[in-house]
Short mmCIF file of N, CA and C in Angstrom, two decimals:
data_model
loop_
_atom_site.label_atom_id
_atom_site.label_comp_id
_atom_site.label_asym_id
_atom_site.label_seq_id
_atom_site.Cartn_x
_atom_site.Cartn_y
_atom_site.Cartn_z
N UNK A 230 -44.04 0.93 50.31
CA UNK A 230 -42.76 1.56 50.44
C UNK A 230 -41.77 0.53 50.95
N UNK A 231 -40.85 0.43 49.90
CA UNK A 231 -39.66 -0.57 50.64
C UNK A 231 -38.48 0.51 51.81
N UNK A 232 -38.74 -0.19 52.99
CA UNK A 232 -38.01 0.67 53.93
C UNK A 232 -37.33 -0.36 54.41
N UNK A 233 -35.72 0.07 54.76
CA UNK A 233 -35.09 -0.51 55.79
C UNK A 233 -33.87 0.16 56.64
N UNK A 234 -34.21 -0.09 57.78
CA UNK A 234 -33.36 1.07 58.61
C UNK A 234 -32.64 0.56 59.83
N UNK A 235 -30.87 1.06 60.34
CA UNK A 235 -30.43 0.26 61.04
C UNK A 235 -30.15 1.03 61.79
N UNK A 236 -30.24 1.36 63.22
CA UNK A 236 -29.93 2.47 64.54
C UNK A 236 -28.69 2.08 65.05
N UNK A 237 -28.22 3.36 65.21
CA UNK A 237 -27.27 3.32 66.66
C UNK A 237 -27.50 2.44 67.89
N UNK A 238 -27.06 1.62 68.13
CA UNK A 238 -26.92 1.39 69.70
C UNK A 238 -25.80 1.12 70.21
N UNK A 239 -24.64 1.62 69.42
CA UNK A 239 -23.64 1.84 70.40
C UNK A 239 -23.36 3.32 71.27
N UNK A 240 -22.81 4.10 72.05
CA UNK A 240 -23.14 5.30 72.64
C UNK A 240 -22.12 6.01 72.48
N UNK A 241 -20.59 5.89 72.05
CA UNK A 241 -19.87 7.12 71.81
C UNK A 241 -19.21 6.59 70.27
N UNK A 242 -18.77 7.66 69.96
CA UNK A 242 -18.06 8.04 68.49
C UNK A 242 -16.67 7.57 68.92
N UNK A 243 -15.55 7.44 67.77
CA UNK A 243 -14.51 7.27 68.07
C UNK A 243 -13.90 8.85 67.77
N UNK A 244 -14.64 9.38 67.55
CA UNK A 244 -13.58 11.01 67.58
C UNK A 244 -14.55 11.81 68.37
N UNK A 245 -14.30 11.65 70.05
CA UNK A 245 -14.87 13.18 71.23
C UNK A 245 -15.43 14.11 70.67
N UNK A 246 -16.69 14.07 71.03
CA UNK A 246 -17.41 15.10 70.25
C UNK A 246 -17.73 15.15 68.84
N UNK A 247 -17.34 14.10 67.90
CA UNK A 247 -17.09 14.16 66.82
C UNK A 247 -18.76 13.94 66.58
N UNK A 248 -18.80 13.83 65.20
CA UNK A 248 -20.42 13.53 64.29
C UNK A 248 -20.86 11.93 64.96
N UNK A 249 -22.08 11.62 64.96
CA UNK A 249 -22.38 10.82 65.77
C UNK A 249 -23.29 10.06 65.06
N UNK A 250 -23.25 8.90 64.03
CA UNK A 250 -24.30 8.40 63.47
C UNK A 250 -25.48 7.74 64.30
N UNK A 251 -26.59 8.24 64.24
CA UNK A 251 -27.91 7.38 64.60
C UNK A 251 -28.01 6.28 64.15
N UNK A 252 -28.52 6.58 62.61
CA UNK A 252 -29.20 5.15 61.44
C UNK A 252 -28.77 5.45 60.42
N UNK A 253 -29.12 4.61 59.66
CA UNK A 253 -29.05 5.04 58.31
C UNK A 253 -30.29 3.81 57.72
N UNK A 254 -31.19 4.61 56.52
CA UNK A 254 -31.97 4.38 55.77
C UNK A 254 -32.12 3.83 54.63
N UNK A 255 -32.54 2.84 54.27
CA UNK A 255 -33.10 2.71 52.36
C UNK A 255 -34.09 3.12 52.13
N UNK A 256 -34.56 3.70 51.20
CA UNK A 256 -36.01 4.27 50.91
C UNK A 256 -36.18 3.89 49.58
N UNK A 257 -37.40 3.02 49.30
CA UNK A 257 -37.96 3.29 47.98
C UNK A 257 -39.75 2.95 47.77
N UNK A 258 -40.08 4.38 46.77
CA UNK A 258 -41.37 4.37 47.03
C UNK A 258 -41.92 3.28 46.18
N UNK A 259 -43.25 2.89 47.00
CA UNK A 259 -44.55 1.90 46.39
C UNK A 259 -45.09 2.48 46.66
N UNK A 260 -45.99 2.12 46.23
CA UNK A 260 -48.11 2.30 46.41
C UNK A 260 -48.16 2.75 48.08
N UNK A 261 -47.46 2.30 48.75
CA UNK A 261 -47.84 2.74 49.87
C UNK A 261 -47.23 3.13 50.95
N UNK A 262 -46.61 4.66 50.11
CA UNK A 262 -45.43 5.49 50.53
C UNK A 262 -46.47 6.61 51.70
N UNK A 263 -45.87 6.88 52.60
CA UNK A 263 -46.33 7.60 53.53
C UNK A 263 -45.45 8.91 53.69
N UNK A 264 -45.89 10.13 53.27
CA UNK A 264 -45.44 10.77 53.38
C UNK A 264 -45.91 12.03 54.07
N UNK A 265 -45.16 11.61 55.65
CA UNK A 265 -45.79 13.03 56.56
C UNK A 265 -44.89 13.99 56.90
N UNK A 266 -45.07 14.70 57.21
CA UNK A 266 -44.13 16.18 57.99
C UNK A 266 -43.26 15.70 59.11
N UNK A 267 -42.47 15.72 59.38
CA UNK A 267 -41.64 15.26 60.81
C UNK A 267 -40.20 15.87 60.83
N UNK A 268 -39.93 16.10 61.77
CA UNK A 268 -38.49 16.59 62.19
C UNK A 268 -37.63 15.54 63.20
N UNK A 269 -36.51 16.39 63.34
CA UNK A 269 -35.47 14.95 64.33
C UNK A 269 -34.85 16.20 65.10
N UNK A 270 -34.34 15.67 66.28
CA UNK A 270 -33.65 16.78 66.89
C UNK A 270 -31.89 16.69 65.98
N UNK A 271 -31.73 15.85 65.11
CA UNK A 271 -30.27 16.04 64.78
C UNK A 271 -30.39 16.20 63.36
N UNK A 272 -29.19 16.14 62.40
CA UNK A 272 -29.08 16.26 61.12
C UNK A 272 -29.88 14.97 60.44
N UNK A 273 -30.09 15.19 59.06
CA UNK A 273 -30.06 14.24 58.40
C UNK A 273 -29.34 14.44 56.79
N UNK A 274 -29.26 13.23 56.32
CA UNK A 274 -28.30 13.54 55.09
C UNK A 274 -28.98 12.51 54.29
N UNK A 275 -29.36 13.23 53.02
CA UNK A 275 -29.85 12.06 52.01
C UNK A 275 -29.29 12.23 50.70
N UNK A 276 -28.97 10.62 50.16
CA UNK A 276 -28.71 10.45 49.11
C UNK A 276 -29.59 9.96 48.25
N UNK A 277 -29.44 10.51 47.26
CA UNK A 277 -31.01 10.25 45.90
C UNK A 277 -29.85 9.60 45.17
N UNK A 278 -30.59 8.01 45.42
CA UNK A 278 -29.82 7.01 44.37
C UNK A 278 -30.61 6.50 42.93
N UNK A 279 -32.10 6.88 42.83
CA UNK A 279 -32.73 6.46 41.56
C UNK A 279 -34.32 7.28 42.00
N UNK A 280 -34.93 7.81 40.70
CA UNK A 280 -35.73 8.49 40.54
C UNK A 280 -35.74 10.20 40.82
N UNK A 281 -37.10 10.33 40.90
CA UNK A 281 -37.56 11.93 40.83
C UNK A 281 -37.87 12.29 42.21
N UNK A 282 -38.34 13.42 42.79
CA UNK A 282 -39.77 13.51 43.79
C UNK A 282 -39.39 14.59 43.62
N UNK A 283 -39.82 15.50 45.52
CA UNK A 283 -39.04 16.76 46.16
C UNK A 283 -39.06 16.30 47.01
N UNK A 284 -38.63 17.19 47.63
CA UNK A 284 -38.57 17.50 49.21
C UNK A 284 -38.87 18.41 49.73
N UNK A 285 -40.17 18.61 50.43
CA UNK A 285 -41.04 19.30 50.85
C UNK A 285 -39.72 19.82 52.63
N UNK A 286 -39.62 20.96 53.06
CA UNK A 286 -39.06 21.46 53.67
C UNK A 286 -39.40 22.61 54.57
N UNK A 287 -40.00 22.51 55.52
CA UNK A 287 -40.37 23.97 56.06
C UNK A 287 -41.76 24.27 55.53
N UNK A 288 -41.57 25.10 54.46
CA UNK A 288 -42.73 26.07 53.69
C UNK A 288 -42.04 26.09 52.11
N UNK A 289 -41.21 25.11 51.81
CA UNK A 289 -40.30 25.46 50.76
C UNK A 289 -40.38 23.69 49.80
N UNK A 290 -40.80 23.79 49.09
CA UNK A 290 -40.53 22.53 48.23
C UNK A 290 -39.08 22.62 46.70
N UNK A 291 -38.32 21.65 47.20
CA UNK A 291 -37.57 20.93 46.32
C UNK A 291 -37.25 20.76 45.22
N UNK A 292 -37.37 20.46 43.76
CA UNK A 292 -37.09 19.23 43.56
C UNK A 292 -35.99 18.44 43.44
N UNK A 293 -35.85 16.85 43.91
CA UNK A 293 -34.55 16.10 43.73
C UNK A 293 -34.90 15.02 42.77
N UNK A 294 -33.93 14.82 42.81
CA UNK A 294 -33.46 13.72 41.65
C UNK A 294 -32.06 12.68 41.78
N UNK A 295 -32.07 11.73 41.01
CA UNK A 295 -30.60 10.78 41.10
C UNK A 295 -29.47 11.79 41.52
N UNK A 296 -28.82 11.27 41.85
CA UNK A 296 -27.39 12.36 42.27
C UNK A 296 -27.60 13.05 42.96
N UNK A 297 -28.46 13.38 43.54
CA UNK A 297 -28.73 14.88 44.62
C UNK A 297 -28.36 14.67 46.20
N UNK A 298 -27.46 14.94 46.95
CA UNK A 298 -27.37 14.97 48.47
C UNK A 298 -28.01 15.84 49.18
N UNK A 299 -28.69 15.83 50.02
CA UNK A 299 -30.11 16.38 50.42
C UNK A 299 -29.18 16.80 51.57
N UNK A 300 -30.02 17.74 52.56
CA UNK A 300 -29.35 18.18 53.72
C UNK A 300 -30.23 19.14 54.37
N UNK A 301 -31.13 18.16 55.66
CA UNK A 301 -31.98 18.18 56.65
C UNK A 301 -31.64 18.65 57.53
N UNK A 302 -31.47 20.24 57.94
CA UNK A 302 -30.80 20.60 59.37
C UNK A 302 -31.87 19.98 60.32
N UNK A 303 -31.06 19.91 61.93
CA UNK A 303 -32.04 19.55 63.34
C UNK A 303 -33.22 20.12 62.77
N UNK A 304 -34.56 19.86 63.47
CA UNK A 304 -35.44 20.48 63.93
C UNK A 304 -36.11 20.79 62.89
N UNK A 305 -36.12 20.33 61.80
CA UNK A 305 -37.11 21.15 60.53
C UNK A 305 -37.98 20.04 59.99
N UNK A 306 -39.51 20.99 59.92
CA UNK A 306 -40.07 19.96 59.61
C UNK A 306 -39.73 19.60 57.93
N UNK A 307 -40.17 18.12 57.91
CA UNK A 307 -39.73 17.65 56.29
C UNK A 307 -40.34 17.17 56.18
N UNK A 308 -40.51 16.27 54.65
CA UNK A 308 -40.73 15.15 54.37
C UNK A 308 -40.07 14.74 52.90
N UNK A 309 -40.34 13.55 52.23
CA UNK A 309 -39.99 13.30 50.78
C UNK A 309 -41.28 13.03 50.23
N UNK A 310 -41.48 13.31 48.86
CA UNK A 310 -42.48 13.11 48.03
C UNK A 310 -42.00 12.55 46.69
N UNK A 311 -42.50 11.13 46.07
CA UNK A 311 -41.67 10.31 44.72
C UNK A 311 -42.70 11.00 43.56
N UNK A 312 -42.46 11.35 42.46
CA UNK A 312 -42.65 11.38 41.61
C UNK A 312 -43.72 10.13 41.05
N UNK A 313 -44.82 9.95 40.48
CA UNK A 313 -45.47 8.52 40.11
C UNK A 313 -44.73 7.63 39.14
N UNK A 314 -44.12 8.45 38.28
CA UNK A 314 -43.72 7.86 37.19
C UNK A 314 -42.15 7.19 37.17
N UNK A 315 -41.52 7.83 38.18
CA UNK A 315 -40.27 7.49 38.55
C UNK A 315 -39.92 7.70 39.66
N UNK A 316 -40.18 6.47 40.65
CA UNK A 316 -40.20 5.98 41.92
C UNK A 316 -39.03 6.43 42.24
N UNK A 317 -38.76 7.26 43.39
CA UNK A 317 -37.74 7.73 44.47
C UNK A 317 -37.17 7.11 45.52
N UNK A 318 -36.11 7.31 45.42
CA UNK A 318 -35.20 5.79 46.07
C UNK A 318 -33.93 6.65 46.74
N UNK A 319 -33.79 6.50 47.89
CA UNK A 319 -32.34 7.11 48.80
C UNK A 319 -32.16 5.86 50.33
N UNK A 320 -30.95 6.69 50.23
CA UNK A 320 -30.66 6.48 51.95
C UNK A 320 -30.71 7.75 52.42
N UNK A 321 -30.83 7.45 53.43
CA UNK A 321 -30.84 9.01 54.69
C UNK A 321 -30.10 8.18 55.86
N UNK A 322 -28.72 8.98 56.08
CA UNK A 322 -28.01 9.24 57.57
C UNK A 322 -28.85 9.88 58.58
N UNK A 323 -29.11 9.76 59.48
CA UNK A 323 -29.13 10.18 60.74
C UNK A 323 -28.12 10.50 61.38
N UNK A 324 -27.55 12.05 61.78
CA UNK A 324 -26.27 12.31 62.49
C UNK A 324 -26.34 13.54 63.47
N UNK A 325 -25.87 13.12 64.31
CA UNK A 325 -25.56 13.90 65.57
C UNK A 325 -24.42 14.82 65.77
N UNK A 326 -24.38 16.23 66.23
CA UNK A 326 -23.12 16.64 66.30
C UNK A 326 -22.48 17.17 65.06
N UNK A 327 -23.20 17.19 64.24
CA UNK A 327 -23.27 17.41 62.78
C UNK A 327 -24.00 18.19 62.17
N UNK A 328 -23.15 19.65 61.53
CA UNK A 328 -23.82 20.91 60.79
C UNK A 328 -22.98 21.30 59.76
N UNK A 329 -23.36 21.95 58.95
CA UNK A 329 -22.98 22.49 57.44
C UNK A 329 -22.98 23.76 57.90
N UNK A 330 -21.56 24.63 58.01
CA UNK A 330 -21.68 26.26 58.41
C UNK A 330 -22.18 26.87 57.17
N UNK A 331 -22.72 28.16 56.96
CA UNK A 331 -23.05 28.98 56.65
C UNK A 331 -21.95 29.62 55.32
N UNK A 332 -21.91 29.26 54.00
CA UNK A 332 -20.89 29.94 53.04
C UNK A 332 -20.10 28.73 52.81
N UNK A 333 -20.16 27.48 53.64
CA UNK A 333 -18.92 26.14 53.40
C UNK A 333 -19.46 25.53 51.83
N UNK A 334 -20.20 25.60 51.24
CA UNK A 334 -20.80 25.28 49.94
C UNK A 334 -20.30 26.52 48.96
N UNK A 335 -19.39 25.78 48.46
CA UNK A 335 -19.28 26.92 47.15
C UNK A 335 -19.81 26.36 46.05
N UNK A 336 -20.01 27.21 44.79
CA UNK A 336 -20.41 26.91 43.51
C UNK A 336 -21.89 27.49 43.20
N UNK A 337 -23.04 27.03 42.60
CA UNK A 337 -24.03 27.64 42.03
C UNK A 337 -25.18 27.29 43.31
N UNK A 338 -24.62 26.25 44.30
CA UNK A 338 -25.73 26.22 45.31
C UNK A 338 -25.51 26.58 46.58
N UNK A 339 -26.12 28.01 47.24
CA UNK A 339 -25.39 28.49 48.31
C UNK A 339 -26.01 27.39 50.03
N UNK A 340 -25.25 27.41 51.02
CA UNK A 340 -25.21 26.09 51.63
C UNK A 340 -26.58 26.42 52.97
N UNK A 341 -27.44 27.32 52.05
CA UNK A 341 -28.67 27.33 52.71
C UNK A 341 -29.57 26.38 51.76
N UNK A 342 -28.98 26.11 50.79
CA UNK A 342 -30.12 25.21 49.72
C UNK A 342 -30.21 24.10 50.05
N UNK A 343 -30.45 23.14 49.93
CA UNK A 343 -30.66 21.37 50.93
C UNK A 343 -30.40 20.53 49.68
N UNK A 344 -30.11 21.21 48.66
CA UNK A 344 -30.62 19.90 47.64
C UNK A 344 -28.85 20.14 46.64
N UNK A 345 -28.20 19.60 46.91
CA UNK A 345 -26.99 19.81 46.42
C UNK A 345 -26.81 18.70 44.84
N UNK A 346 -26.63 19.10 43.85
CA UNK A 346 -26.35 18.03 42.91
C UNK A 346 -24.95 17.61 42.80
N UNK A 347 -24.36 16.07 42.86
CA UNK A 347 -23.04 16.05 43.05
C UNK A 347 -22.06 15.70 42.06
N UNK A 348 -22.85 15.63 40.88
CA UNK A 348 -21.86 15.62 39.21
C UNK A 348 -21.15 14.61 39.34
N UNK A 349 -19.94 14.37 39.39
CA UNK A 349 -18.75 13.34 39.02
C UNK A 349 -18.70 12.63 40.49
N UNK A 350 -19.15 13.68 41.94
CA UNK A 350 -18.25 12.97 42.89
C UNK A 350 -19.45 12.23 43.69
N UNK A 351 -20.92 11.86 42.52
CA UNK A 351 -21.89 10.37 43.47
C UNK A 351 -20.72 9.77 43.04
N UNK A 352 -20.21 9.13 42.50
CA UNK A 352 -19.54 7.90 41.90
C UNK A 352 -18.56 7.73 43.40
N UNK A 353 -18.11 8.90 43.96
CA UNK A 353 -17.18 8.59 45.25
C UNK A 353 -17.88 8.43 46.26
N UNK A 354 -19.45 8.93 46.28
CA UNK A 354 -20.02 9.64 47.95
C UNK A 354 -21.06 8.11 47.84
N UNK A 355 -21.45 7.32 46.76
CA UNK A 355 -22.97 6.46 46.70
C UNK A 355 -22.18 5.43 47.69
N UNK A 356 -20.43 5.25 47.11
CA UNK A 356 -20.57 3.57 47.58
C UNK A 356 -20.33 3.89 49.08
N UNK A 357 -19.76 4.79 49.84
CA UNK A 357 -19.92 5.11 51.04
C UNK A 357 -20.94 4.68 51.47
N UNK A 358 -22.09 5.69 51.25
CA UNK A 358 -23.67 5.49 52.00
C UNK A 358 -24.39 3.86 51.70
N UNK A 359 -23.53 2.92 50.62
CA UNK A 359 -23.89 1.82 50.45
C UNK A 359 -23.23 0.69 51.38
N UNK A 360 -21.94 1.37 51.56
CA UNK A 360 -20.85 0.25 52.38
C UNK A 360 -21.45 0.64 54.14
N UNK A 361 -21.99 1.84 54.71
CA UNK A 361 -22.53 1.63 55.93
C UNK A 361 -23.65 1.58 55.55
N UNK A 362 -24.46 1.30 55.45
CA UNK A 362 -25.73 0.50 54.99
C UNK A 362 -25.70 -0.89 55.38
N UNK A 363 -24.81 -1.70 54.25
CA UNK A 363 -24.24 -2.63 54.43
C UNK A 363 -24.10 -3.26 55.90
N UNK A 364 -23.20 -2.66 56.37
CA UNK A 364 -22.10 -2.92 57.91
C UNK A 364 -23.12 -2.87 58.71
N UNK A 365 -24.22 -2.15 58.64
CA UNK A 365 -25.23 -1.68 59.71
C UNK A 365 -26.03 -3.15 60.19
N UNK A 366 -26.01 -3.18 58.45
CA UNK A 366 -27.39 -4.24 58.50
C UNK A 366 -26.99 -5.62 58.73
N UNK A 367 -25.70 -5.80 58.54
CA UNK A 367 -24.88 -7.54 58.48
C UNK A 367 -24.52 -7.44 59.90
N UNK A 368 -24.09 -6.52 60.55
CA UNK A 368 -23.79 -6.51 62.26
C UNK A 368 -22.06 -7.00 62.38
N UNK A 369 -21.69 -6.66 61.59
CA UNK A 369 -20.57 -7.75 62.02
C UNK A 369 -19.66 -7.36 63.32
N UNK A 370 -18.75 -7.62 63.67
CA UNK A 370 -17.60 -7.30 64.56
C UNK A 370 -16.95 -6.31 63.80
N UNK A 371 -16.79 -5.13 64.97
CA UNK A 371 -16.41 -4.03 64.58
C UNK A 371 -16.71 -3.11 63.48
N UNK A 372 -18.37 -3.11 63.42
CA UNK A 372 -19.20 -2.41 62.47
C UNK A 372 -19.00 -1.21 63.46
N UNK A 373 -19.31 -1.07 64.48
CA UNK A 373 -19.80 0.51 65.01
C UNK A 373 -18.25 0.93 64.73
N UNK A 374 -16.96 0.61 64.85
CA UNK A 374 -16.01 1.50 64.03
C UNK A 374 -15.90 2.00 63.09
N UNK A 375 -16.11 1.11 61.91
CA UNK A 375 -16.36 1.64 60.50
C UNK A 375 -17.38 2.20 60.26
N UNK A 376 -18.79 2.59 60.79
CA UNK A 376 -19.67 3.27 60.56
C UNK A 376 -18.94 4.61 60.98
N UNK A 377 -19.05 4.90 62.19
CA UNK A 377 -18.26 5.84 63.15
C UNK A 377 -17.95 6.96 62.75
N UNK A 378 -16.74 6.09 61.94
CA UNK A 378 -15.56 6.38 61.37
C UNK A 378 -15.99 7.20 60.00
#
């Protein structure tokens, strides 16, 4: 499994109280993808940038695919599972302070579903989760703003 992951260690947000990034993730499966049950006490948010799997959830399995924004409330157990034939590949946010109310999802997927498909607007949401990725991992001066942010 190609993994690479960059943490928080700065300690406040620039907006009080605001959403609070932990990490953020690359994921892509190999031969020796590990896939166990685990929860976080905060959100997580994943983007499916290439391949198949699911996402095993609770008592509830998935399936995702390219384009799909995933959405891990606190506290639930999860995991991801790749497809053999077409290796599964995302980032996952880690975020704090951060929830999806109840009915804020309109359209054919109501915002209890986790697996959102995003049609026209990956093309706006990928290079985001690619540009803090990026910032995380290069360190530069004044990364924890633009992540933050």
């Amino acid at each position: 499994m190609s993994n690479s992951r960059y943490g928080n260690e700065f300690t406040a947000s620039p907006i009080p109280s605001g959403p609070q990034l932990e990490y953020i993730s690359y994921s892509k499966f190999e031969d020796d993808w590990n896939s166990q049950l685990h929860s976080h006490p905060f959100m997580e948010i994943a983007l499916v940038v290439g391949g198949e799997g699911s996402l095993l959830l609770e008592n509830n399995e998935y399936p995702v695919e390219t384009g799909n924004l995933i959405l891990i409330p606190p506290n639930k157990l999860h995991t991801e599972v790749s497809s053999s034939h077409n290796a599964l590949e995302y980032y996952i946010l880690g975020a704090r302070n951060f929830s999806i109310q109840e009915g804020l999802v309109q359209g054919e997927c109501p915002a209890s579903y986790p697996v959102l498909p995003l049609g026209e607007l990956m093309s706006l949401i990928e290079p985001v989760f690619t540009e803090i990725f990026h910032e995380m991992k290069l360190h530069r001066a004044g990364h924890e703003m633009m992540v933050q942010s």
